[in-house]
mmCIF file of C-alpha atoms in Angstrom:
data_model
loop_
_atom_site.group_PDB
_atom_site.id
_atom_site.type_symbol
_atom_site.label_atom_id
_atom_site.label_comp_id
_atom_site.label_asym_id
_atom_site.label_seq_id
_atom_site.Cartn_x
_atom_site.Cartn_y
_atom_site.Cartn_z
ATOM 1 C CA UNK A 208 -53.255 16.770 7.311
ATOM 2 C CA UNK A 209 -49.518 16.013 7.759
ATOM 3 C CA UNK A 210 -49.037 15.920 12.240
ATOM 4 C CA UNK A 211 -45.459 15.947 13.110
ATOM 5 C CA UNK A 212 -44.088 15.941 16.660
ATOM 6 C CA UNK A 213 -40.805 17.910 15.906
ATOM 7 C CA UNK A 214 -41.396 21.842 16.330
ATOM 8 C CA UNK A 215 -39.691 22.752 13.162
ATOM 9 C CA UNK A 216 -39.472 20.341 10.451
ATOM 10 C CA UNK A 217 -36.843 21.132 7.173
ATOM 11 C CA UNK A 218 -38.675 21.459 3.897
ATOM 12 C CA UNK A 219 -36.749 17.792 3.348
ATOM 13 C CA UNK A 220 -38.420 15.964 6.038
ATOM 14 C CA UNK A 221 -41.915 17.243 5.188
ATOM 15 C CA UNK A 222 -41.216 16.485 1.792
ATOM 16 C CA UNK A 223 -40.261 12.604 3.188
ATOM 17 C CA UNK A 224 -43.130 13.145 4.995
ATOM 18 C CA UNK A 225 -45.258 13.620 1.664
ATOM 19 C CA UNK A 226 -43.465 10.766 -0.189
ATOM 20 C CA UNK A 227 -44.207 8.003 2.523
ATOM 21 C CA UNK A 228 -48.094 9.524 2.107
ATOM 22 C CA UNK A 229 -47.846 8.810 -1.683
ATOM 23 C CA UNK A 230 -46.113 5.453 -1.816
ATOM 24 C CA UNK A 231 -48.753 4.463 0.982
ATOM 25 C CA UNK A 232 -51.621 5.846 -1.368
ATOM 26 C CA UNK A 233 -50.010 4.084 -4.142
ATOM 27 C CA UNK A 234 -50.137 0.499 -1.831
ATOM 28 C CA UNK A 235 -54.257 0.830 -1.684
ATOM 29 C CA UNK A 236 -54.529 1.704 -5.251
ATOM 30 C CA UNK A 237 -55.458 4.616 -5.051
ATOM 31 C CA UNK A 238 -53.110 6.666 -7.708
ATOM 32 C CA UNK A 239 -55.096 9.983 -7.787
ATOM 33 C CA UNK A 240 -54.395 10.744 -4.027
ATOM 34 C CA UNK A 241 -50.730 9.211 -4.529
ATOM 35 C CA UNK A 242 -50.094 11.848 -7.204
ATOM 36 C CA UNK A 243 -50.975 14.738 -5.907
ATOM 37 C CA UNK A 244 -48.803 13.329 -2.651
ATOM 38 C CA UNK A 245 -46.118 12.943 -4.824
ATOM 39 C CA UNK A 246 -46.474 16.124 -6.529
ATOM 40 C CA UNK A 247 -46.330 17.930 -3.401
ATOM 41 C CA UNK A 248 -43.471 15.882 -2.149
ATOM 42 C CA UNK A 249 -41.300 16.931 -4.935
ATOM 43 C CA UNK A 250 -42.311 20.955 -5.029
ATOM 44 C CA UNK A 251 -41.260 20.792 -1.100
ATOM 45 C CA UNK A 252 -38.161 19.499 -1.950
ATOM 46 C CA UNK A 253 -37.175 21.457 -4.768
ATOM 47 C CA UNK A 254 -38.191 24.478 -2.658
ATOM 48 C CA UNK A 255 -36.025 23.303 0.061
ATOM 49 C CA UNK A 256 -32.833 22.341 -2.146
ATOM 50 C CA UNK A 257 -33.130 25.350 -3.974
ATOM 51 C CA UNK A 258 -34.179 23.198 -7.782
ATOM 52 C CA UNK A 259 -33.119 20.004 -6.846
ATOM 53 C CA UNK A 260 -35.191 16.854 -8.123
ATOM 54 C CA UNK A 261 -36.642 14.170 -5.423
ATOM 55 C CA UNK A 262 -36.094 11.290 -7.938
ATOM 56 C CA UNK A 263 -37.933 8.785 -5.403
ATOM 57 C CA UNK A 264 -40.693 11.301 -5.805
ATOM 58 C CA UNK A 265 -40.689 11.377 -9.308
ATOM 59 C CA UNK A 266 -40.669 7.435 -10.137
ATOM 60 C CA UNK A 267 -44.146 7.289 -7.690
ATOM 61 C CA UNK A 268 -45.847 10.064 -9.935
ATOM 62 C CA UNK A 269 -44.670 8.346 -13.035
ATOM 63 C CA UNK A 270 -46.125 5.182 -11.637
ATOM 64 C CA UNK A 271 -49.039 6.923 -10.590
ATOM 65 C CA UNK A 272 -49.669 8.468 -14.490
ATOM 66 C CA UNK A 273 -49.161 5.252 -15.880
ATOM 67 C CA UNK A 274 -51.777 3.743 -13.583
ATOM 68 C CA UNK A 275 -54.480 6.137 -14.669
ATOM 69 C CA UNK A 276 -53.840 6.119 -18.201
ATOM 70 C CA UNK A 277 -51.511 8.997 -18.635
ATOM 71 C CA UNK A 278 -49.191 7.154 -20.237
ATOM 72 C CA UNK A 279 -47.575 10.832 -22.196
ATOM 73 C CA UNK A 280 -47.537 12.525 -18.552
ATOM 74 C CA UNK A 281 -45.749 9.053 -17.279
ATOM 75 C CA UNK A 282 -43.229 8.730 -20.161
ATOM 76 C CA UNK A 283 -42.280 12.482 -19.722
ATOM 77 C CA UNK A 284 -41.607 11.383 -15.740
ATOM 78 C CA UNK A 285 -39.565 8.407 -17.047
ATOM 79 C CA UNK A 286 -37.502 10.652 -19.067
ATOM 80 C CA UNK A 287 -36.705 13.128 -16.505
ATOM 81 C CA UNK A 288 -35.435 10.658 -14.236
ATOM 82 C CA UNK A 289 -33.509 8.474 -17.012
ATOM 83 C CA UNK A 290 -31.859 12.705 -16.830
ATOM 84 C CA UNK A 291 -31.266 12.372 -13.432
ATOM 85 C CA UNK A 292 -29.660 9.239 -13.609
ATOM 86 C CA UNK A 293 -27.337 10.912 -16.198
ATOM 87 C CA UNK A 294 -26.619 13.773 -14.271
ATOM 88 C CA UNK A 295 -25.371 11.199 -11.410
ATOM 89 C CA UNK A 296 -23.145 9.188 -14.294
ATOM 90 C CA UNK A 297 -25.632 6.210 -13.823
ATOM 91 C CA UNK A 298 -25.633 4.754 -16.959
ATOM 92 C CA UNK A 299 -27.390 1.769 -16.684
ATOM 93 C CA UNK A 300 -30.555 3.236 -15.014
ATOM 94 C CA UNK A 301 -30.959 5.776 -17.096
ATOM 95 C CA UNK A 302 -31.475 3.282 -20.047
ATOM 96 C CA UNK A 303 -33.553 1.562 -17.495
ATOM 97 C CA UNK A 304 -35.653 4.569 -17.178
ATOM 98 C CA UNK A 305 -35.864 5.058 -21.010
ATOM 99 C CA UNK A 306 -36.793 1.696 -21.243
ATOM 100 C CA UNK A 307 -40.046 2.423 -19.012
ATOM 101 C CA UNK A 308 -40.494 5.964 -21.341
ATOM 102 C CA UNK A 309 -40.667 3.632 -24.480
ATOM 103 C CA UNK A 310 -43.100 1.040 -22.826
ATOM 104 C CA UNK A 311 -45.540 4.150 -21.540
ATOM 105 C CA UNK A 312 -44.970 5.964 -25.444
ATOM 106 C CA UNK A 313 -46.151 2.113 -26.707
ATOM 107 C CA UNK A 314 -49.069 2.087 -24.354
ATOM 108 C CA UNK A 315 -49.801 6.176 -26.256
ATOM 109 C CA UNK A 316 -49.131 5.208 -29.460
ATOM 110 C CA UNK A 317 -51.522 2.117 -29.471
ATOM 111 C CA UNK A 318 -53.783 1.791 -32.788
ATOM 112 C CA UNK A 319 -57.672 2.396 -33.061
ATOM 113 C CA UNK A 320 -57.413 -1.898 -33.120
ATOM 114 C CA UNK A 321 -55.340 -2.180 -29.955
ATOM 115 C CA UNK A 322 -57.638 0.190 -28.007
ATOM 116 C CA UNK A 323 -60.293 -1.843 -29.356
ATOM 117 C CA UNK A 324 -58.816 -5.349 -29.281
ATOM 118 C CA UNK A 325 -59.316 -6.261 -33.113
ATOM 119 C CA UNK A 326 -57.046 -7.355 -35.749
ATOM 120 C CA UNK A 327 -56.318 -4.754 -38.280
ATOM 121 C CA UNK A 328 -58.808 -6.796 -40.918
ATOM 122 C CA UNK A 329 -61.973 -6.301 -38.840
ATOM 123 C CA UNK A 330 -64.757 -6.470 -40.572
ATOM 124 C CA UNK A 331 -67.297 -3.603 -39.919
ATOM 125 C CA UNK A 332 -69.689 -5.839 -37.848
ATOM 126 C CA UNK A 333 -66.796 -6.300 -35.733
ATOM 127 C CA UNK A 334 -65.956 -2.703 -35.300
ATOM 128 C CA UNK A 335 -69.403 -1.777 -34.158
ATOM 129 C CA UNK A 336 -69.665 -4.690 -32.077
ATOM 130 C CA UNK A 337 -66.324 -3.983 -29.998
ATOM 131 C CA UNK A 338 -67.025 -0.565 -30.121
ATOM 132 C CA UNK A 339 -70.451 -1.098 -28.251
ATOM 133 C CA UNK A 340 -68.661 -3.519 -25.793
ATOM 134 C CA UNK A 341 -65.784 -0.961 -25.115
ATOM 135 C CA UNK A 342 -68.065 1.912 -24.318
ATOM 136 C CA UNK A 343 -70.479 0.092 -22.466
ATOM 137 C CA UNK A 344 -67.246 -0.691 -19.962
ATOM 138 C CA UNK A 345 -65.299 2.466 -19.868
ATOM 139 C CA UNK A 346 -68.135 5.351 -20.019
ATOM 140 C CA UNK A 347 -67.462 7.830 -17.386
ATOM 141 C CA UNK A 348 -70.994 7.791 -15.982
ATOM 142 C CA UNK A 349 -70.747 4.198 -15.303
ATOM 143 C CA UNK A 350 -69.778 3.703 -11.588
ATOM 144 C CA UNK A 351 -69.754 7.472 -11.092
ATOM 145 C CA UNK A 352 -70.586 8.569 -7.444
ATOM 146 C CA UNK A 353 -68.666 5.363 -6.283
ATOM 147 C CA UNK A 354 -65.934 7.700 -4.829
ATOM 148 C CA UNK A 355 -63.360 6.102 -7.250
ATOM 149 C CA UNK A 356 -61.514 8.460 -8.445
ATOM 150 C CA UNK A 357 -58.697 6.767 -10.129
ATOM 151 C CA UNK A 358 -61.594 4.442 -12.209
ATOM 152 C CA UNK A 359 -63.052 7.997 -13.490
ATOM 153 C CA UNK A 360 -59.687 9.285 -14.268
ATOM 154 C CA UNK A 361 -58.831 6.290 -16.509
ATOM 155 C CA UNK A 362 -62.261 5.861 -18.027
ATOM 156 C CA UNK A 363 -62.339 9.256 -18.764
ATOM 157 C CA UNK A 364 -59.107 9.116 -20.994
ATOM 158 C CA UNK A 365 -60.050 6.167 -22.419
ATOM 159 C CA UNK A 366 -63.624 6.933 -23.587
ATOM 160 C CA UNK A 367 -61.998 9.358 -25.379
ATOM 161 C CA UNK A 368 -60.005 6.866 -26.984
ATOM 162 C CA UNK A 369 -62.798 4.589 -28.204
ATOM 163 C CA UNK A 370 -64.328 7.164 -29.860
ATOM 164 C CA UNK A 371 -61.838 8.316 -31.655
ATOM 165 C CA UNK A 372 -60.981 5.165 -33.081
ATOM 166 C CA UNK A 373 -64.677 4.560 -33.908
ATOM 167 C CA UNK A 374 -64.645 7.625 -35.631
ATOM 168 C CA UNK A 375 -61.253 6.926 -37.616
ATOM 169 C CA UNK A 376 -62.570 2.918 -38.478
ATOM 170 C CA UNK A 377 -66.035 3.213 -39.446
ATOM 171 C CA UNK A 378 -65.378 6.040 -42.323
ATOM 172 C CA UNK A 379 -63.894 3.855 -45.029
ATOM 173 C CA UNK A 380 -61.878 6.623 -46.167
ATOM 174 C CA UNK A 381 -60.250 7.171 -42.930
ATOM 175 C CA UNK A 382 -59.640 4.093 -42.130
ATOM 176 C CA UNK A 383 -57.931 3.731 -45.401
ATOM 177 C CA UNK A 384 -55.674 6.568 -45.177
ATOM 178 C CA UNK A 385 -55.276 5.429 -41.020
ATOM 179 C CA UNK A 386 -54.046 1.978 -41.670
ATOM 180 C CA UNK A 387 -51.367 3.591 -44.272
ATOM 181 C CA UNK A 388 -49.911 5.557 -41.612
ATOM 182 C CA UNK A 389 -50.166 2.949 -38.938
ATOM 183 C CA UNK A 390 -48.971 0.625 -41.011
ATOM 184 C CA UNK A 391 -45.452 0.418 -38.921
ATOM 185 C CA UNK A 392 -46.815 0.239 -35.762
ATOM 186 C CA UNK A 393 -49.598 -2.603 -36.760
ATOM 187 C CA UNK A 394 -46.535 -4.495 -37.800
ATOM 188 C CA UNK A 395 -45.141 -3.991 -34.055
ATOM 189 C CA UNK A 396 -48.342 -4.814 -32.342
ATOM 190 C CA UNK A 397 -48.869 -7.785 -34.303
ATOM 191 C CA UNK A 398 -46.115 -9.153 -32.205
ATOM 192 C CA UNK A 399 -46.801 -7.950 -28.959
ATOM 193 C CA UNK A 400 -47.132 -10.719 -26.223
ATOM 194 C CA UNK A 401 -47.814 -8.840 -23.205
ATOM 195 C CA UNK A 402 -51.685 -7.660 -23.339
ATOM 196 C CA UNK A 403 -52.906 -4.153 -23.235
ATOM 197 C CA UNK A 404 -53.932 -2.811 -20.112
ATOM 198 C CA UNK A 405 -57.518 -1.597 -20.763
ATOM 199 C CA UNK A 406 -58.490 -5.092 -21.689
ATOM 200 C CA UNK A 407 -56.477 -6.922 -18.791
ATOM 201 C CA UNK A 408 -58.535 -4.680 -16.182
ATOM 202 C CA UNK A 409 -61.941 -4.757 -15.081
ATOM 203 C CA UNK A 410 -63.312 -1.668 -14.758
ATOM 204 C CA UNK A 411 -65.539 -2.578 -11.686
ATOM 205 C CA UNK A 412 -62.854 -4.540 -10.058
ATOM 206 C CA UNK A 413 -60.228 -3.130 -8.177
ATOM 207 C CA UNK A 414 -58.205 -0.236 -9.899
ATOM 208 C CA UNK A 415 -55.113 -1.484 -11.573
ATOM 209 C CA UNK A 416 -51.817 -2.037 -9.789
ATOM 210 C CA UNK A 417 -48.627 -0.494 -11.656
ATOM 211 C CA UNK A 418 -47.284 -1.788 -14.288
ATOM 212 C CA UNK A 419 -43.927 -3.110 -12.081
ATOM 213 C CA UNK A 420 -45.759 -3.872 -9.423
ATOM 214 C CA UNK A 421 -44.364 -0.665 -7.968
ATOM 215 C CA UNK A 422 -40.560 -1.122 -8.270
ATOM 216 C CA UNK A 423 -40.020 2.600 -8.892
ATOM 217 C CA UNK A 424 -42.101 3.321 -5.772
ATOM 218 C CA UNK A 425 -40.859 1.142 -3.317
ATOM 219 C CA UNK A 426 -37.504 -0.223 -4.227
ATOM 220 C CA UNK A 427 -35.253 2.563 -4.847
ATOM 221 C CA UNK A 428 -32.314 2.769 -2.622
ATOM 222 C CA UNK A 429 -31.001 5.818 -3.852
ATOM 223 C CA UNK A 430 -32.531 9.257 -5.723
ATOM 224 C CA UNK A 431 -31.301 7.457 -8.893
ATOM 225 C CA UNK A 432 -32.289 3.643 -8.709
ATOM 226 C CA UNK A 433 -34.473 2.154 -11.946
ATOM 227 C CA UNK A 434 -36.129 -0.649 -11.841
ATOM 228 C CA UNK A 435 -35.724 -2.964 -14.830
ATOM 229 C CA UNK A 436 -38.512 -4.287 -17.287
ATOM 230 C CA UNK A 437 -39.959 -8.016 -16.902
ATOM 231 C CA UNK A 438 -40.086 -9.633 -20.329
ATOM 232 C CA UNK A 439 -43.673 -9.809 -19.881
ATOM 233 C CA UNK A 440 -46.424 -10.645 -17.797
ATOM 234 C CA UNK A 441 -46.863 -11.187 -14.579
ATOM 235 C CA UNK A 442 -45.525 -8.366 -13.371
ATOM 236 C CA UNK A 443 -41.823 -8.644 -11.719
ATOM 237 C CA UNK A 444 -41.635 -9.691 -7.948
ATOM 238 C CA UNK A 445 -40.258 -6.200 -6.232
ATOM 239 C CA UNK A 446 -37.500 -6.744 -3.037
ATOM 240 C CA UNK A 447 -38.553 -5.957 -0.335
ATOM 241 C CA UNK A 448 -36.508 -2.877 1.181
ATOM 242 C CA UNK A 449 -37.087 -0.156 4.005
ATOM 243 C CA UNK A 450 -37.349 3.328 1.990
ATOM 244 C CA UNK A 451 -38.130 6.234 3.875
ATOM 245 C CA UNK A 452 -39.550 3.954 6.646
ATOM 246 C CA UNK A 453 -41.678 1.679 5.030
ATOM 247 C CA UNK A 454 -41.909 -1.805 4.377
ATOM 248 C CA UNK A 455 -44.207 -2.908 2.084
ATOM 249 C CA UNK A 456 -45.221 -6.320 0.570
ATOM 250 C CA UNK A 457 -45.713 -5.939 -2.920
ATOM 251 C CA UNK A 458 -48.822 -6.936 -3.918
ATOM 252 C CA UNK A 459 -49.455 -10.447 -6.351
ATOM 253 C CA UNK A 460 -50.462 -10.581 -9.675
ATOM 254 C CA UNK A 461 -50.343 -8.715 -12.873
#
């Protein structure tokens, strides 16, 4: 419950209110709670401006869909603010926020290899073998009741995933007519250097950090900031700035 000591808060401050709630969520990894923070942050403040977008609001939900796997739900956030940074003739972030749209649609679009880590000449030994490793790690049921909620969220989505490229590589005539029209986008993995994130993360450890190490969360100075992209792993060190009233130290590693 949100306690505030003013008698009658705008719709603005509560929705402040809500967004310090997320991006402190967010800073204890836990993304589900953050989200729905967020979410409530931004449909105060659009109540209270009468439409208007909480941008600050926005980049913590897109960080927060990206960190459980909902990589069309964050690219669709990326986009809308990349909009909002047009609207406020801020070039240069909006192709910073496009930038993170592309990265999430990558992270989508990934093959039936990528989501199971093989090259695209596996041989069918290898399939089945990865294919048993992968859904030993990700089923939903494993670490259920642990009161994670962001690990069943992500395994969830990506369960679904493993099957479905089990299904697609282990019929030879799917997988035939598959690698034809992945053939583009097996080209563009092949050079990939940073790794994906469902084989970076361990699904018993803790749940995974954002992708920029929360830049969109916590460094905005303005509704229509963007972070920009690191070339590649580690994640990029975020500067430290008071938004909204908090601090925070980002946290280390990728």
């Amino acid at each position: 419950r949100l306690e505030l000591n003013c008698a009658n808060p705008s719709g603005v401050d509560l929705a402040r209110l809500e967004l310090n709630c997320a991006k402190a969520a967010l800073r204890l990894g836990k993304a589900t709670a953050a989200a729905q923070r967020a979410d409530a942050a931004l449909e105060r403040h659009k109540a209270a401006t009468r439409g208007g977008t909480y941008a600050n609001a926005l980049a913590v939900r897109a960080e927060c869909r990206e960190a459980l796997y909902d990589y069309d739900a964050a690219a669709r956030c990326f986009d809308d603010l990349g909009a909002v940074a047009d609207r406020g003739g801020n070039g240069d972030d909006a192709r910073a926020w496009r930038r993170r749209a592309r990265d999430a649609r990558d992270l989508r679009d990934a093959t039936h290899y990528a989501v199971l880590g093989l090259p695209a000449a596996a041989a069918e030994a290898e399939i089945r073998k990865a294919y048993r490793k992968a859904s030993m790690r990700w089923h939903p049921d494993r670490g259920r009741g642990a009161d994670d909620e962001d690990r069943t969220a992500r395994a969830e989505r990506h369960f679904r995933r493993i099957n479905d490229a089990k299904e697609a590589l282990l019929d030879s005539y799917k997988r035939a007519v598959y690698d034809v029209e992945a053939r583009r986008r097996l080209s563009t993995e092949a050079s990939r250097r940073e790794p994906w994130p469902w084989h970076v993360d361990d699904a018993k450890a803790a749940p995974p950090q954002p992708k920029h190490a929360f830049a969109a969360a916590f460094a905005v100075q303005s509704e229509n900031v963007a972070p920009t992209s690191p070339p590649g792993p580690p994640a990029r060190k975020t500067e430290r700035r008071d938004v909204d009233g908090l601090s925070p130290k980002p946290p280390g590693g990728p």
